[in-house]
Amino acid sequence: MLPAPIVSAMLSSTARGEKDFIHKRYQDWEDSFQNLYYMFRKNLLNIFYVCTAQFVALFISGNCLEKQSCNAYLSQSTRGMRSLLRKQGVSFSMPLCKAEMEQATEDDLIEFSKIRTLNLGQTLHIDALSEVDNTTQSLLSFTGNKSVHGLYDVLLNYKSFLNSLSATDVPVLYSPVPFQNGSLHIPKVICREMRKADSGLASSSVLDDAGEPGSAASDPPLAAGSVCYSMEIKDAALPPWVVSGVCAAMTSDTDRFDLTIATEPSSLGLNAALASLGGGAQSKTTPPEGGCEALVVPGAVLVPLLRSAALRGLRYER
């Protein structure tokens, strides 16, 4: 990711080389997004993420859905974003929102902007949804191929539609399978050996350096020789298939361990068990054979009774 100030400087630069670099970067990103989406629609891919500074978009299909179609979710939204989607004819719902859906047009937003200016900063609440913007309640659900394709069109042309993202770097695409212009990314790993001392546990050795925010840590309990080991995995984001892979590696080499997970705040709205992902009432107690393959986590089971929750930790014992 390029920092926003660098992207802004390149966009305003008169040097041809810098503008060509940014244009080529955008074009490569569009090719990547198109490649991922076409694989998704052809059932060559069950899940992928589009991550921006404002929201996380999840595209998902497979045996988790009630019908053989694809769904998409926007982790959080704003009134302007919802108005834009309606203007483009994109249907969506707000399943986590407790307030009534607003029906605002672009003209309403322009009129509201003028009123707010005339009131010299006085706050004006148009409807109850003004307070849910950029929260988990503002999650948007897109059901069916037509609605999902509409969201795809808006995200593909985000430079034209979303002014707030026009001066930032291209969104990050996360996929469990290779795609055009994509690269294999390795998170930073910090390993520690912890020895029990009179004053408690003290670190005797550390491998690697600290990384970026967002991490998962695995902490087995004390071994026979009063020694335990800690492994911290840090990156801007860790998709679920990475966490699942780490757990699979740990279970093959140890009898017990604890796992602590930090959830990316902008993606909290995606941690909800919706009815559209439940496959009917039977799925509440009987998961699909082999688990939910769309999550790319072997044996994963969706439990609608949990409603909305974020996983903070796991304990494994054999």
PDB file of C-alpha atoms in Angstrom:
ATOM      1  CA  MET A   1       0.000   0.000   0.000  1.00  0.00           C
ATOM      2  CA  LEU A   2       1.176   3.494  -0.866  1.00  0.00           C
ATOM      3  CA  PRO A   3       0.504   6.162   1.800  1.00  0.00           C
ATOM      4  CA  ALA A   4      -2.228   8.658   0.858  1.00  0.00           C
ATOM      5  CA  PRO A   5       0.161  11.697   0.836  1.00  0.00           C
ATOM      6  CA  ILE A   6       2.404   9.967  -1.723  1.00  0.00           C
ATOM      7  CA  VAL A   7      -0.556   9.081  -3.962  1.00  0.00           C
ATOM      8  CA  SER A   8      -1.887  12.647  -3.681  1.00  0.00           C
ATOM      9  CA  ALA A   9       1.542  14.085  -4.561  1.00  0.00           C
ATOM     10  CA  MET A  10       1.844  11.795  -7.592  1.00  0.00           C
ATOM     11  CA  LEU A  11      -1.635  12.736  -8.810  1.00  0.00           C
ATOM     12  CA  SER A  12      -0.843  16.448  -8.589  1.00  0.00           C
ATOM     13  CA  SER A  13       2.648  16.082 -10.039  1.00  0.00           C
ATOM     14  CA  THR A  14       3.469  17.416 -13.505  1.00  0.00           C
ATOM     15  CA  ALA A  15       6.053  14.685 -14.074  1.00  0.00           C
ATOM     16  CA  ARG A  16       4.800  12.308 -16.743  1.00  0.00           C
ATOM     17  CA  GLY A  17       6.525   9.295 -15.192  1.00  0.00           C
ATOM     18  CA  GLU A  18       4.665   9.607 -11.887  1.00  0.00           C
ATOM     19  CA  LYS A  19       1.260   9.997 -13.546  1.00  0.00           C
ATOM     20  CA  ASP A  20       1.979   7.021 -15.803  1.00  0.00           C
ATOM     21  CA  PHE A  21       2.922   4.941 -12.735  1.00  0.00           C
ATOM     22  CA  ILE A  22      -0.354   5.773 -10.949  1.00  0.00           C
ATOM     23  CA  HIS A  23      -2.407   5.135 -14.113  1.00  0.00           C
ATOM     24  CA  LYS A  24      -0.722   1.764 -14.643  1.00  0.00           C
ATOM     25  CA  ARG A  25      -1.294   0.882 -10.979  1.00  0.00           C
ATOM     26  CA  TYR A  26      -5.028   1.625 -11.272  1.00  0.00           C
ATOM     27  CA  GLN A  27      -5.259  -0.350 -14.514  1.00  0.00           C
ATOM     28  CA  ASP A  28      -3.506  -3.366 -12.991  1.00  0.00           C
ATOM     29  CA  TRP A  29      -5.876  -3.213 -10.015  1.00  0.00           C
ATOM     30  CA  GLU A  30      -8.940  -3.132 -12.288  1.00  0.00           C
ATOM     31  CA  ASP A  31      -7.604  -6.167 -14.176  1.00  0.00           C
ATOM     32  CA  SER A  32      -7.061  -7.983 -10.873  1.00  0.00           C
ATOM     33  CA  PHE A  33     -10.541  -7.183  -9.573  1.00  0.00           C
ATOM     34  CA  GLN A  34     -12.150  -8.273 -12.855  1.00  0.00           C
ATOM     35  CA  ASN A  35     -10.174 -11.524 -12.812  1.00  0.00           C
ATOM     36  CA  LEU A  36     -11.213 -12.288  -9.224  1.00  0.00           C
ATOM     37  CA  TYR A  37     -14.869 -11.485  -9.893  1.00  0.00           C
ATOM     38  CA  TYR A  38     -15.055 -13.624 -13.040  1.00  0.00           C
ATOM     39  CA  MET A  39     -13.492 -16.579 -11.180  1.00  0.00           C
ATOM     40  CA  PHE A  40     -16.035 -15.974  -8.424  1.00  0.00           C
ATOM     41  CA  ARG A  41     -18.979 -16.039 -10.852  1.00  0.00           C
ATOM     42  CA  LYS A  42     -17.650 -19.168 -12.561  1.00  0.00           C
ATOM     43  CA  ASN A  43     -17.459 -20.974  -9.192  1.00  0.00           C
ATOM     44  CA  LEU A  44     -13.663 -21.166  -9.371  1.00  0.00           C
ATOM     45  CA  LEU A  45     -13.511 -19.088  -6.187  1.00  0.00           C
ATOM     46  CA  ASN A  46     -15.905 -19.042  -3.219  1.00  0.00           C
ATOM     47  CA  ILE A  47     -14.729 -16.007  -1.292  1.00  0.00           C
ATOM     48  CA  PHE A  48     -12.606 -12.856  -1.569  1.00  0.00           C
ATOM     49  CA  TYR A  49     -12.296  -9.468   0.113  1.00  0.00           C
ATOM     50  CA  VAL A  50     -11.947  -5.863  -1.111  1.00  0.00           C
ATOM     51  CA  CYS A  51     -10.424  -3.736   1.671  1.00  0.00           C
ATOM     52  CA  THR A  52     -10.460   0.070   1.710  1.00  0.00           C
ATOM     53  CA  ALA A  53      -9.759   2.620   4.422  1.00  0.00           C
ATOM     54  CA  GLN A  54     -13.526   3.086   4.922  1.00  0.00           C
ATOM     55  CA  PHE A  55     -15.059  -0.382   4.572  1.00  0.00           C
ATOM     56  CA  VAL A  56     -14.456  -4.042   3.753  1.00  0.00           C
ATOM     57  CA  ALA A  57     -16.447  -5.749   0.986  1.00  0.00           C
ATOM     58  CA  LEU A  58     -16.968  -9.523   1.194  1.00  0.00           C
ATOM     59  CA  PHE A  59     -17.987 -11.592  -1.848  1.00  0.00           C
ATOM     60  CA  ILE A  60     -19.108 -15.103  -0.897  1.00  0.00           C
ATOM     61  CA  SER A  61     -20.857 -18.107  -2.467  1.00  0.00           C
ATOM     62  CA  GLY A  62     -20.965 -21.893  -2.050  1.00  0.00           C
ATOM     63  CA  ASN A  63     -22.727 -24.330   0.242  1.00  0.00           C
ATOM     64  CA  CYS A  64     -23.278 -21.721   2.989  1.00  0.00           C
ATOM     65  CA  LEU A  65     -26.035 -20.056   0.961  1.00  0.00           C
ATOM     66  CA  GLU A  66     -29.663 -21.113   0.863  1.00  0.00           C
ATOM     67  CA  LYS A  67     -29.749 -20.782  -2.917  1.00  0.00           C
ATOM     68  CA  GLN A  68     -27.089 -21.432  -5.532  1.00  0.00           C
ATOM     69  CA  SER A  69     -26.295 -17.756  -6.037  1.00  0.00           C
ATOM     70  CA  CYS A  70     -23.723 -15.305  -4.767  1.00  0.00           C
ATOM     71  CA  ASN A  71     -23.958 -12.757  -1.986  1.00  0.00           C
ATOM     72  CA  ALA A  72     -21.900  -9.722  -1.052  1.00  0.00           C
ATOM     73  CA  TYR A  73     -21.638  -7.579   2.060  1.00  0.00           C
ATOM     74  CA  LEU A  74     -20.301  -4.104   2.787  1.00  0.00           C
ATOM     75  CA  SER A  75     -19.071  -4.015   6.386  1.00  0.00           C
ATOM     76  CA  GLN A  76     -20.187  -0.409   6.959  1.00  0.00           C
ATOM     77  CA  SER A  77     -21.691   2.393   4.902  1.00  0.00           C
ATOM     78  CA  THR A  78     -22.716   6.053   4.904  1.00  0.00           C
ATOM     79  CA  ARG A  79     -25.858   7.842   3.768  1.00  0.00           C
ATOM     80  CA  GLY A  80     -23.995   9.077   0.684  1.00  0.00           C
ATOM     81  CA  MET A  81     -22.883   5.546  -0.218  1.00  0.00           C
ATOM     82  CA  ARG A  82     -26.419   4.191   0.093  1.00  0.00           C
ATOM     83  CA  SER A  83     -27.808   7.040  -2.005  1.00  0.00           C
ATOM     84  CA  LEU A  84     -25.192   6.345  -4.690  1.00  0.00           C
ATOM     85  CA  LEU A  85     -26.114   2.650  -4.832  1.00  0.00           C
ATOM     86  CA  ARG A  86     -29.813   3.485  -5.206  1.00  0.00           C
ATOM     87  CA  LYS A  87     -29.025   5.951  -7.981  1.00  0.00           C
ATOM     88  CA  GLN A  88     -27.169   3.168  -9.814  1.00  0.00           C
ATOM     89  CA  GLY A  89     -30.159   0.835  -9.373  1.00  0.00           C
ATOM     90  CA  VAL A  90     -28.371  -1.507  -6.951  1.00  0.00           C
ATOM     91  CA  SER A  91     -30.695  -3.300  -4.510  1.00  0.00           C
ATOM     92  CA  PHE A  92     -29.527  -3.942  -0.945  1.00  0.00           C
ATOM     93  CA  SER A  93     -30.810  -4.421   2.586  1.00  0.00           C
ATOM     94  CA  MET A  94     -29.550  -3.471   6.063  1.00  0.00           C
ATOM     95  CA  PRO A  95     -30.147  -6.636   8.137  1.00  0.00           C
ATOM     96  CA  LEU A  96     -28.309  -5.391  11.234  1.00  0.00           C
ATOM     97  CA  CYS A  97     -29.991  -1.978  11.350  1.00  0.00           C
ATOM     98  CA  LYS A  98     -32.669  -1.418  13.993  1.00  0.00           C
ATOM     99  CA  ALA A  99     -33.949   1.823  12.434  1.00  0.00           C
ATOM    100  CA  GLU A 100     -36.176   2.094   9.375  1.00  0.00           C
ATOM    101  CA  MET A 101     -34.579   2.275   5.934  1.00  0.00           C
ATOM    102  CA  GLU A 102     -34.271   5.804   4.620  1.00  0.00           C
ATOM    103  CA  GLN A 103     -35.294   6.689   1.069  1.00  0.00           C
ATOM    104  CA  ALA A 104     -33.077   9.649   0.265  1.00  0.00           C
ATOM    105  CA  THR A 105     -32.191  10.845  -3.204  1.00  0.00           C
ATOM    106  CA  GLU A 106     -29.169  12.803  -4.372  1.00  0.00           C
ATOM    107  CA  ASP A 107     -31.316  15.957  -4.420  1.00  0.00           C
ATOM    108  CA  ASP A 108     -32.160  15.369  -0.753  1.00  0.00           C
ATOM    109  CA  LEU A 109     -28.453  15.257   0.095  1.00  0.00           C
ATOM    110  CA  ILE A 110     -27.776  18.510  -1.821  1.00  0.00           C
ATOM    111  CA  GLU A 111     -30.669  20.232  -0.050  1.00  0.00           C
ATOM    112  CA  PHE A 112     -29.457  18.948   3.320  1.00  0.00           C
ATOM    113  CA  SER A 113     -25.962  20.284   2.576  1.00  0.00           C
ATOM    114  CA  LYS A 114     -27.374  23.758   1.798  1.00  0.00           C
ATOM    115  CA  ILE A 115     -29.504  23.769   4.967  1.00  0.00           C
ATOM    116  CA  ARG A 116     -26.541  22.734   7.079  1.00  0.00           C
ATOM    117  CA  THR A 117     -24.460  25.564   5.568  1.00  0.00           C
ATOM    118  CA  LEU A 118     -27.165  28.171   6.227  1.00  0.00           C
ATOM    119  CA  ASN A 119     -27.464  27.055   9.827  1.00  0.00           C
ATOM    120  CA  LEU A 120     -23.763  27.787  10.291  1.00  0.00           C
ATOM    121  CA  GLY A 121     -22.802  24.464  11.777  1.00  0.00           C
ATOM    122  CA  GLN A 122     -25.989  23.682  13.691  1.00  0.00           C
ATOM    123  CA  THR A 123     -26.685  19.976  13.768  1.00  0.00           C
ATOM    124  CA  LEU A 124     -29.757  18.710  11.897  1.00  0.00           C
ATOM    125  CA  HIS A 125     -30.940  15.102  12.122  1.00  0.00           C
ATOM    126  CA  ILE A 126     -32.887  14.065   9.024  1.00  0.00           C
ATOM    127  CA  ASP A 127     -33.660  10.528  10.176  1.00  0.00           C
ATOM    128  CA  ALA A 128     -32.673   7.834  12.630  1.00  0.00           C
ATOM    129  CA  LEU A 129     -30.098   6.348  10.228  1.00  0.00           C
ATOM    130  CA  SER A 130     -27.840   9.396  10.522  1.00  0.00           C
ATOM    131  CA  GLU A 131     -26.460   7.856  13.718  1.00  0.00           C
ATOM    132  CA  VAL A 132     -25.649   4.406  12.308  1.00  0.00           C
ATOM    133  CA  ASP A 133     -23.289   5.556   9.543  1.00  0.00           C
ATOM    134  CA  ASN A 134     -19.887   3.837   9.703  1.00  0.00           C
ATOM    135  CA  THR A 135     -21.091   1.411  12.385  1.00  0.00           C
ATOM    136  CA  THR A 136     -21.887  -2.311  12.232  1.00  0.00           C
ATOM    137  CA  GLN A 137     -25.587  -1.445  11.932  1.00  0.00           C
ATOM    138  CA  SER A 138     -24.890   0.197   8.566  1.00  0.00           C
ATOM    139  CA  LEU A 139     -23.766  -3.120   7.023  1.00  0.00           C
ATOM    140  CA  LEU A 140     -25.222  -3.598   3.531  1.00  0.00           C
ATOM    141  CA  SER A 141     -26.324  -6.992   2.209  1.00  0.00           C
ATOM    142  CA  PHE A 142     -26.493  -7.731  -1.522  1.00  0.00           C
ATOM    143  CA  THR A 143     -28.390 -10.915  -2.378  1.00  0.00           C
ATOM    144  CA  GLY A 144     -28.461 -12.526  -5.796  1.00  0.00           C
ATOM    145  CA  ASN A 145     -26.329 -12.191  -8.898  1.00  0.00           C
ATOM    146  CA  LYS A 146     -27.890  -8.926 -10.112  1.00  0.00           C
ATOM    147  CA  SER A 147     -27.356  -6.997  -6.880  1.00  0.00           C
ATOM    148  CA  VAL A 148     -23.854  -8.413  -6.400  1.00  0.00           C
ATOM    149  CA  HIS A 149     -22.912  -7.413  -9.951  1.00  0.00           C
ATOM    150  CA  GLY A 150     -24.214  -3.892  -9.240  1.00  0.00           C
ATOM    151  CA  LEU A 151     -21.904  -3.587  -6.225  1.00  0.00           C
ATOM    152  CA  TYR A 152     -19.039  -4.928  -8.339  1.00  0.00           C
ATOM    153  CA  ASP A 153     -19.640  -2.198 -10.956  1.00  0.00           C
ATOM    154  CA  VAL A 154     -19.584   0.539  -8.311  1.00  0.00           C
ATOM    155  CA  LEU A 155     -16.379  -0.753  -6.704  1.00  0.00           C
ATOM    156  CA  LEU A 156     -14.701  -1.262 -10.081  1.00  0.00           C
ATOM    157  CA  ASN A 157     -15.348   2.404 -10.901  1.00  0.00           C
ATOM    158  CA  TYR A 158     -14.731   3.689  -7.373  1.00  0.00           C
ATOM    159  CA  LYS A 159     -12.527   6.540  -8.640  1.00  0.00           C
ATOM    160  CA  SER A 160     -15.548   8.062 -10.405  1.00  0.00           C
ATOM    161  CA  PHE A 161     -18.157   7.276  -7.742  1.00  0.00           C
ATOM    162  CA  LEU A 162     -16.347   7.544  -4.396  1.00  0.00           C
ATOM    163  CA  ASN A 163     -14.552  10.872  -4.132  1.00  0.00           C
ATOM    164  CA  SER A 164     -13.320  10.047  -0.627  1.00  0.00           C
ATOM    165  CA  LEU A 165     -11.160   7.240  -2.091  1.00  0.00           C
ATOM    166  CA  SER A 166      -9.967   9.054  -5.205  1.00  0.00           C
ATOM    167  CA  ALA A 167      -6.759  10.332  -3.543  1.00  0.00           C
ATOM    168  CA  THR A 168      -5.851   7.039  -1.841  1.00  0.00           C
ATOM    169  CA  ASP A 169      -4.071   3.945  -3.073  1.00  0.00           C
ATOM    170  CA  VAL A 170      -5.997   1.151  -4.764  1.00  0.00           C
ATOM    171  CA  PRO A 171      -8.043  -1.130  -2.452  1.00  0.00           C
ATOM    172  CA  VAL A 172      -6.349  -4.334  -1.282  1.00  0.00           C
ATOM    173  CA  LEU A 173      -7.689  -7.609  -2.698  1.00  0.00           C
ATOM    174  CA  TYR A 174      -7.464 -10.775  -0.565  1.00  0.00           C
ATOM    175  CA  SER A 175      -8.052 -14.200  -2.108  1.00  0.00           C
ATOM    176  CA  PRO A 176      -7.233 -17.786  -1.058  1.00  0.00           C
ATOM    177  CA  VAL A 177      -6.243 -18.620  -4.665  1.00  0.00           C
ATOM    178  CA  PRO A 178      -3.839 -16.940  -7.133  1.00  0.00           C
ATOM    179  CA  PHE A 179      -5.245 -14.219  -9.408  1.00  0.00           C
ATOM    180  CA  GLN A 180      -4.003 -11.838 -12.090  1.00  0.00           C
ATOM    181  CA  ASN A 181      -1.357  -9.358 -10.855  1.00  0.00           C
ATOM    182  CA  GLY A 182      -1.643 -10.825  -7.359  1.00  0.00           C
ATOM    183  CA  SER A 183       1.330 -11.865  -5.266  1.00  0.00           C
ATOM    184  CA  LEU A 184       1.962 -14.289  -2.421  1.00  0.00           C
ATOM    185  CA  HIS A 185       2.101 -12.258   0.768  1.00  0.00           C
ATOM    186  CA  ILE A 186       3.893 -13.471   3.895  1.00  0.00           C
ATOM    187  CA  PRO A 187       2.919 -11.894   7.245  1.00  0.00           C
ATOM    188  CA  LYS A 188       5.566 -11.014   9.814  1.00  0.00           C
ATOM    189  CA  VAL A 189       6.096 -13.667  12.468  1.00  0.00           C
ATOM    190  CA  ILE A 190       7.618 -13.144  15.913  1.00  0.00           C
ATOM    191  CA  CYS A 191       8.596 -16.268  17.879  1.00  0.00           C
ATOM    192  CA  ARG A 192       9.495 -16.181  21.576  1.00  0.00           C
ATOM    193  CA  GLU A 193      10.713 -18.795  24.026  1.00  0.00           C
ATOM    194  CA  MET A 194       9.370 -18.133  27.508  1.00  0.00           C
ATOM    195  CA  ARG A 195      11.079 -19.566  30.609  1.00  0.00           C
ATOM    196  CA  LYS A 196       9.520 -19.611  34.067  1.00  0.00           C
ATOM    197  CA  ALA A 197      11.511 -17.545  36.555  1.00  0.00           C
ATOM    198  CA  ASP A 198      10.967 -16.641  40.224  1.00  0.00           C
ATOM    199  CA  SER A 199       9.318 -13.387  39.174  1.00  0.00           C
ATOM    200  CA  GLY A 200       7.176 -15.078  36.518  1.00  0.00           C
ATOM    201  CA  LEU A 201       7.627 -15.679  32.814  1.00  0.00           C
ATOM    202  CA  ALA A 202      10.547 -13.921  31.169  1.00  0.00           C
ATOM    203  CA  SER A 203      11.420 -13.904  27.493  1.00  0.00           C
ATOM    204  CA  SER A 204      14.760 -15.524  26.782  1.00  0.00           C
ATOM    205  CA  SER A 205      14.846 -15.171  23.010  1.00  0.00           C
ATOM    206  CA  VAL A 206      12.999 -13.330  20.262  1.00  0.00           C
ATOM    207  CA  LEU A 207      13.043 -13.992  16.516  1.00  0.00           C
ATOM    208  CA  ASP A 208      12.135 -11.402  13.834  1.00  0.00           C
ATOM    209  CA  ASP A 209      10.920  -7.821  14.292  1.00  0.00           C
ATOM    210  CA  ALA A 210       7.575  -6.246  15.135  1.00  0.00           C
ATOM    211  CA  GLY A 211       5.186  -5.784  12.214  1.00  0.00           C
ATOM    212  CA  GLU A 212       2.033  -3.857  11.370  1.00  0.00           C
ATOM    213  CA  PRO A 213      -1.195  -3.567  13.421  1.00  0.00           C
ATOM    214  CA  GLY A 214      -3.607  -6.526  13.335  1.00  0.00           C
ATOM    215  CA  SER A 215      -2.329  -9.797  14.729  1.00  0.00           C
ATOM    216  CA  ALA A 216      -2.975 -13.346  15.848  1.00  0.00           C
ATOM    217  CA  ALA A 217      -0.971 -14.938  18.645  1.00  0.00           C
ATOM    218  CA  SER A 218      -0.608 -18.590  19.591  1.00  0.00           C
ATOM    219  CA  ASP A 219       0.482 -19.353  23.155  1.00  0.00           C
ATOM    220  CA  PRO A 220       0.924 -22.998  24.201  1.00  0.00           C
ATOM    221  CA  PRO A 221       0.972 -23.580  27.979  1.00  0.00           C
ATOM    222  CA  LEU A 222       4.166 -24.342  29.921  1.00  0.00           C
ATOM    223  CA  ALA A 223       6.019 -27.431  28.718  1.00  0.00           C
ATOM    224  CA  ALA A 224       7.566 -30.082  30.965  1.00  0.00           C
ATOM    225  CA  GLY A 225      10.805 -28.120  31.383  1.00  0.00           C
ATOM    226  CA  SER A 226       9.025 -24.934  32.517  1.00  0.00           C
ATOM    227  CA  VAL A 227       9.281 -23.596  28.969  1.00  0.00           C
ATOM    228  CA  CYS A 228       6.521 -22.385  26.677  1.00  0.00           C
ATOM    229  CA  TYR A 229       6.529 -20.731  23.281  1.00  0.00           C
ATOM    230  CA  SER A 230       4.704 -17.738  21.854  1.00  0.00           C
ATOM    231  CA  MET A 231       4.177 -17.030  18.154  1.00  0.00           C
ATOM    232  CA  GLU A 232       2.762 -13.665  17.051  1.00  0.00           C
ATOM    233  CA  ILE A 233       1.604 -13.180  13.460  1.00  0.00           C
ATOM    234  CA  LYS A 234       1.130  -9.531  12.445  1.00  0.00           C
ATOM    235  CA  ASP A 235      -0.125  -7.881   9.280  1.00  0.00           C
ATOM    236  CA  ALA A 236      -2.540  -5.207   8.084  1.00  0.00           C
ATOM    237  CA  ALA A 237      -5.148  -7.983   7.840  1.00  0.00           C
ATOM    238  CA  LEU A 238      -5.190 -11.753   8.289  1.00  0.00           C
ATOM    239  CA  PRO A 239      -7.925 -13.482   6.228  1.00  0.00           C
ATOM    240  CA  PRO A 240      -9.719 -16.456   7.854  1.00  0.00           C
ATOM    241  CA  TRP A 241      -7.902 -19.013   5.706  1.00  0.00           C
ATOM    242  CA  VAL A 242      -4.571 -17.794   7.137  1.00  0.00           C
ATOM    243  CA  VAL A 243      -5.783 -18.217  10.720  1.00  0.00           C
ATOM    244  CA  SER A 244      -7.165 -21.650   9.816  1.00  0.00           C
ATOM    245  CA  GLY A 245      -3.829 -22.658   8.290  1.00  0.00           C
ATOM    246  CA  VAL A 246      -1.951 -21.600  11.405  1.00  0.00           C
ATOM    247  CA  CYS A 247      -4.316 -23.645  13.585  1.00  0.00           C
ATOM    248  CA  ALA A 248      -3.892 -26.683  11.318  1.00  0.00           C
ATOM    249  CA  ALA A 249      -0.110 -26.401  11.563  1.00  0.00           C
ATOM    250  CA  MET A 250      -0.268 -26.069  15.353  1.00  0.00           C
ATOM    251  CA  THR A 251      -2.558 -29.091  15.834  1.00  0.00           C
ATOM    252  CA  SER A 252      -0.148 -31.267  13.863  1.00  0.00           C
ATOM    253  CA  ASP A 253       2.757 -30.450  16.170  1.00  0.00           C
ATOM    254  CA  THR A 254       1.341 -29.899  19.669  1.00  0.00           C
ATOM    255  CA  ASP A 255      -1.304 -31.301  21.987  1.00  0.00           C
ATOM    256  CA  ARG A 256      -2.610 -27.992  23.278  1.00  0.00           C
ATOM    257  CA  PHE A 257      -2.419 -24.269  22.566  1.00  0.00           C
ATOM    258  CA  ASP A 258      -4.323 -21.014  23.049  1.00  0.00           C
ATOM    259  CA  LEU A 259      -5.090 -18.638  20.191  1.00  0.00           C
ATOM    260  CA  THR A 260      -5.893 -14.943  20.620  1.00  0.00           C
ATOM    261  CA  ILE A 261      -7.306 -12.987  17.669  1.00  0.00           C
ATOM    262  CA  ALA A 262      -7.596  -9.208  17.107  1.00  0.00           C
ATOM    263  CA  THR A 263     -10.390  -8.293  14.677  1.00  0.00           C
ATOM    264  CA  GLU A 264      -9.969  -5.445  12.191  1.00  0.00           C
ATOM    265  CA  PRO A 265     -12.482  -2.792  13.439  1.00  0.00           C
ATOM    266  CA  SER A 266     -13.783  -1.868   9.967  1.00  0.00           C
ATOM    267  CA  SER A 267     -14.731  -5.521   9.324  1.00  0.00           C
ATOM    268  CA  LEU A 268     -16.733  -6.098  12.529  1.00  0.00           C
ATOM    269  CA  GLY A 269     -20.043  -5.938  10.665  1.00  0.00           C
ATOM    270  CA  LEU A 270     -19.091  -9.043   8.689  1.00  0.00           C
ATOM    271  CA  ASN A 271     -19.037 -11.176  11.860  1.00  0.00           C
ATOM    272  CA  ALA A 272     -22.773 -11.882  11.881  1.00  0.00           C
ATOM    273  CA  ALA A 273     -24.698 -15.112  11.339  1.00  0.00           C
ATOM    274  CA  LEU A 274     -27.461 -13.971   8.962  1.00  0.00           C
ATOM    275  CA  ALA A 275     -30.458 -16.051   7.942  1.00  0.00           C
ATOM    276  CA  SER A 276     -29.338 -15.861   4.292  1.00  0.00           C
ATOM    277  CA  LEU A 277     -26.202 -17.793   5.237  1.00  0.00           C
ATOM    278  CA  GLY A 278     -27.952 -20.351   7.415  1.00  0.00           C
ATOM    279  CA  GLY A 279     -29.405 -22.683   4.795  1.00  0.00           C
ATOM    280  CA  GLY A 280     -32.721 -22.933   6.656  1.00  0.00           C
ATOM    281  CA  ALA A 281     -33.673 -23.920  10.173  1.00  0.00           C
ATOM    282  CA  GLN A 282     -32.023 -27.320   9.931  1.00  0.00           C
ATOM    283  CA  SER A 283     -28.580 -25.734   9.510  1.00  0.00           C
ATOM    284  CA  LYS A 284     -28.824 -24.263  13.017  1.00  0.00           C
ATOM    285  CA  THR A 285     -28.151 -27.708  14.404  1.00  0.00           C
ATOM    286  CA  THR A 286     -26.876 -29.706  11.439  1.00  0.00           C
ATOM    287  CA  PRO A 287     -23.978 -28.132   9.519  1.00  0.00           C
ATOM    288  CA  PRO A 288     -23.349 -28.977   5.861  1.00  0.00           C
ATOM    289  CA  GLU A 289     -21.206 -32.049   5.358  1.00  0.00           C
ATOM    290  CA  GLY A 290     -17.560 -30.981   5.531  1.00  0.00           C
ATOM    291  CA  GLY A 291     -18.441 -27.609   7.074  1.00  0.00           C
ATOM    292  CA  CYS A 292     -18.866 -24.320   5.255  1.00  0.00           C
ATOM    293  CA  GLU A 293     -16.498 -24.584   2.309  1.00  0.00           C
ATOM    294  CA  ALA A 294     -17.062 -20.972   1.268  1.00  0.00           C
ATOM    295  CA  LEU A 295     -15.196 -19.761   4.352  1.00  0.00           C
ATOM    296  CA  VAL A 296     -12.118 -21.750   3.291  1.00  0.00           C
ATOM    297  CA  VAL A 297     -11.941 -23.035   6.875  1.00  0.00           C
ATOM    298  CA  PRO A 298     -12.238 -26.849   7.102  1.00  0.00           C
ATOM    299  CA  GLY A 299     -15.035 -27.880   9.451  1.00  0.00           C
ATOM    300  CA  ALA A 300     -16.258 -24.307  10.033  1.00  0.00           C
ATOM    301  CA  VAL A 301     -19.910 -24.126  11.107  1.00  0.00           C
ATOM    302  CA  LEU A 302     -22.208 -21.108  11.014  1.00  0.00           C
ATOM    303  CA  VAL A 303     -24.379 -20.758  14.131  1.00  0.00           C
ATOM    304  CA  PRO A 304     -27.210 -18.237  13.545  1.00  0.00           C
ATOM    305  CA  LEU A 305     -28.082 -18.300  17.261  1.00  0.00           C
ATOM    306  CA  LEU A 306     -24.843 -16.398  17.956  1.00  0.00           C
ATOM    307  CA  ARG A 307     -26.231 -13.459  15.977  1.00  0.00           C
ATOM    308  CA  SER A 308     -23.416 -10.889  15.717  1.00  0.00           C
ATOM    309  CA  ALA A 309     -20.138 -11.642  17.491  1.00  0.00           C
ATOM    310  CA  ALA A 310     -16.399 -11.369  17.000  1.00  0.00           C
ATOM    311  CA  LEU A 311     -14.123 -14.319  17.776  1.00  0.00           C
ATOM    312  CA  ARG A 312     -11.480 -13.305  20.311  1.00  0.00           C
ATOM    313  CA  GLY A 313      -9.863 -16.583  21.204  1.00  0.00           C
ATOM    314  CA  LEU A 314      -9.734 -20.367  20.905  1.00  0.00           C
ATOM    315  CA  ARG A 315      -8.315 -23.146  23.080  1.00  0.00           C
ATOM    316  CA  TYR A 316      -7.220 -26.464  21.599  1.00  0.00           C
ATOM    317  CA  GLU A 317      -6.574 -29.619  23.594  1.00  0.00           C
ATOM    318  CA  ARG A 318      -6.059 -33.169  22.331  1.00  0.00           C
TER     319      ARG A 318
END
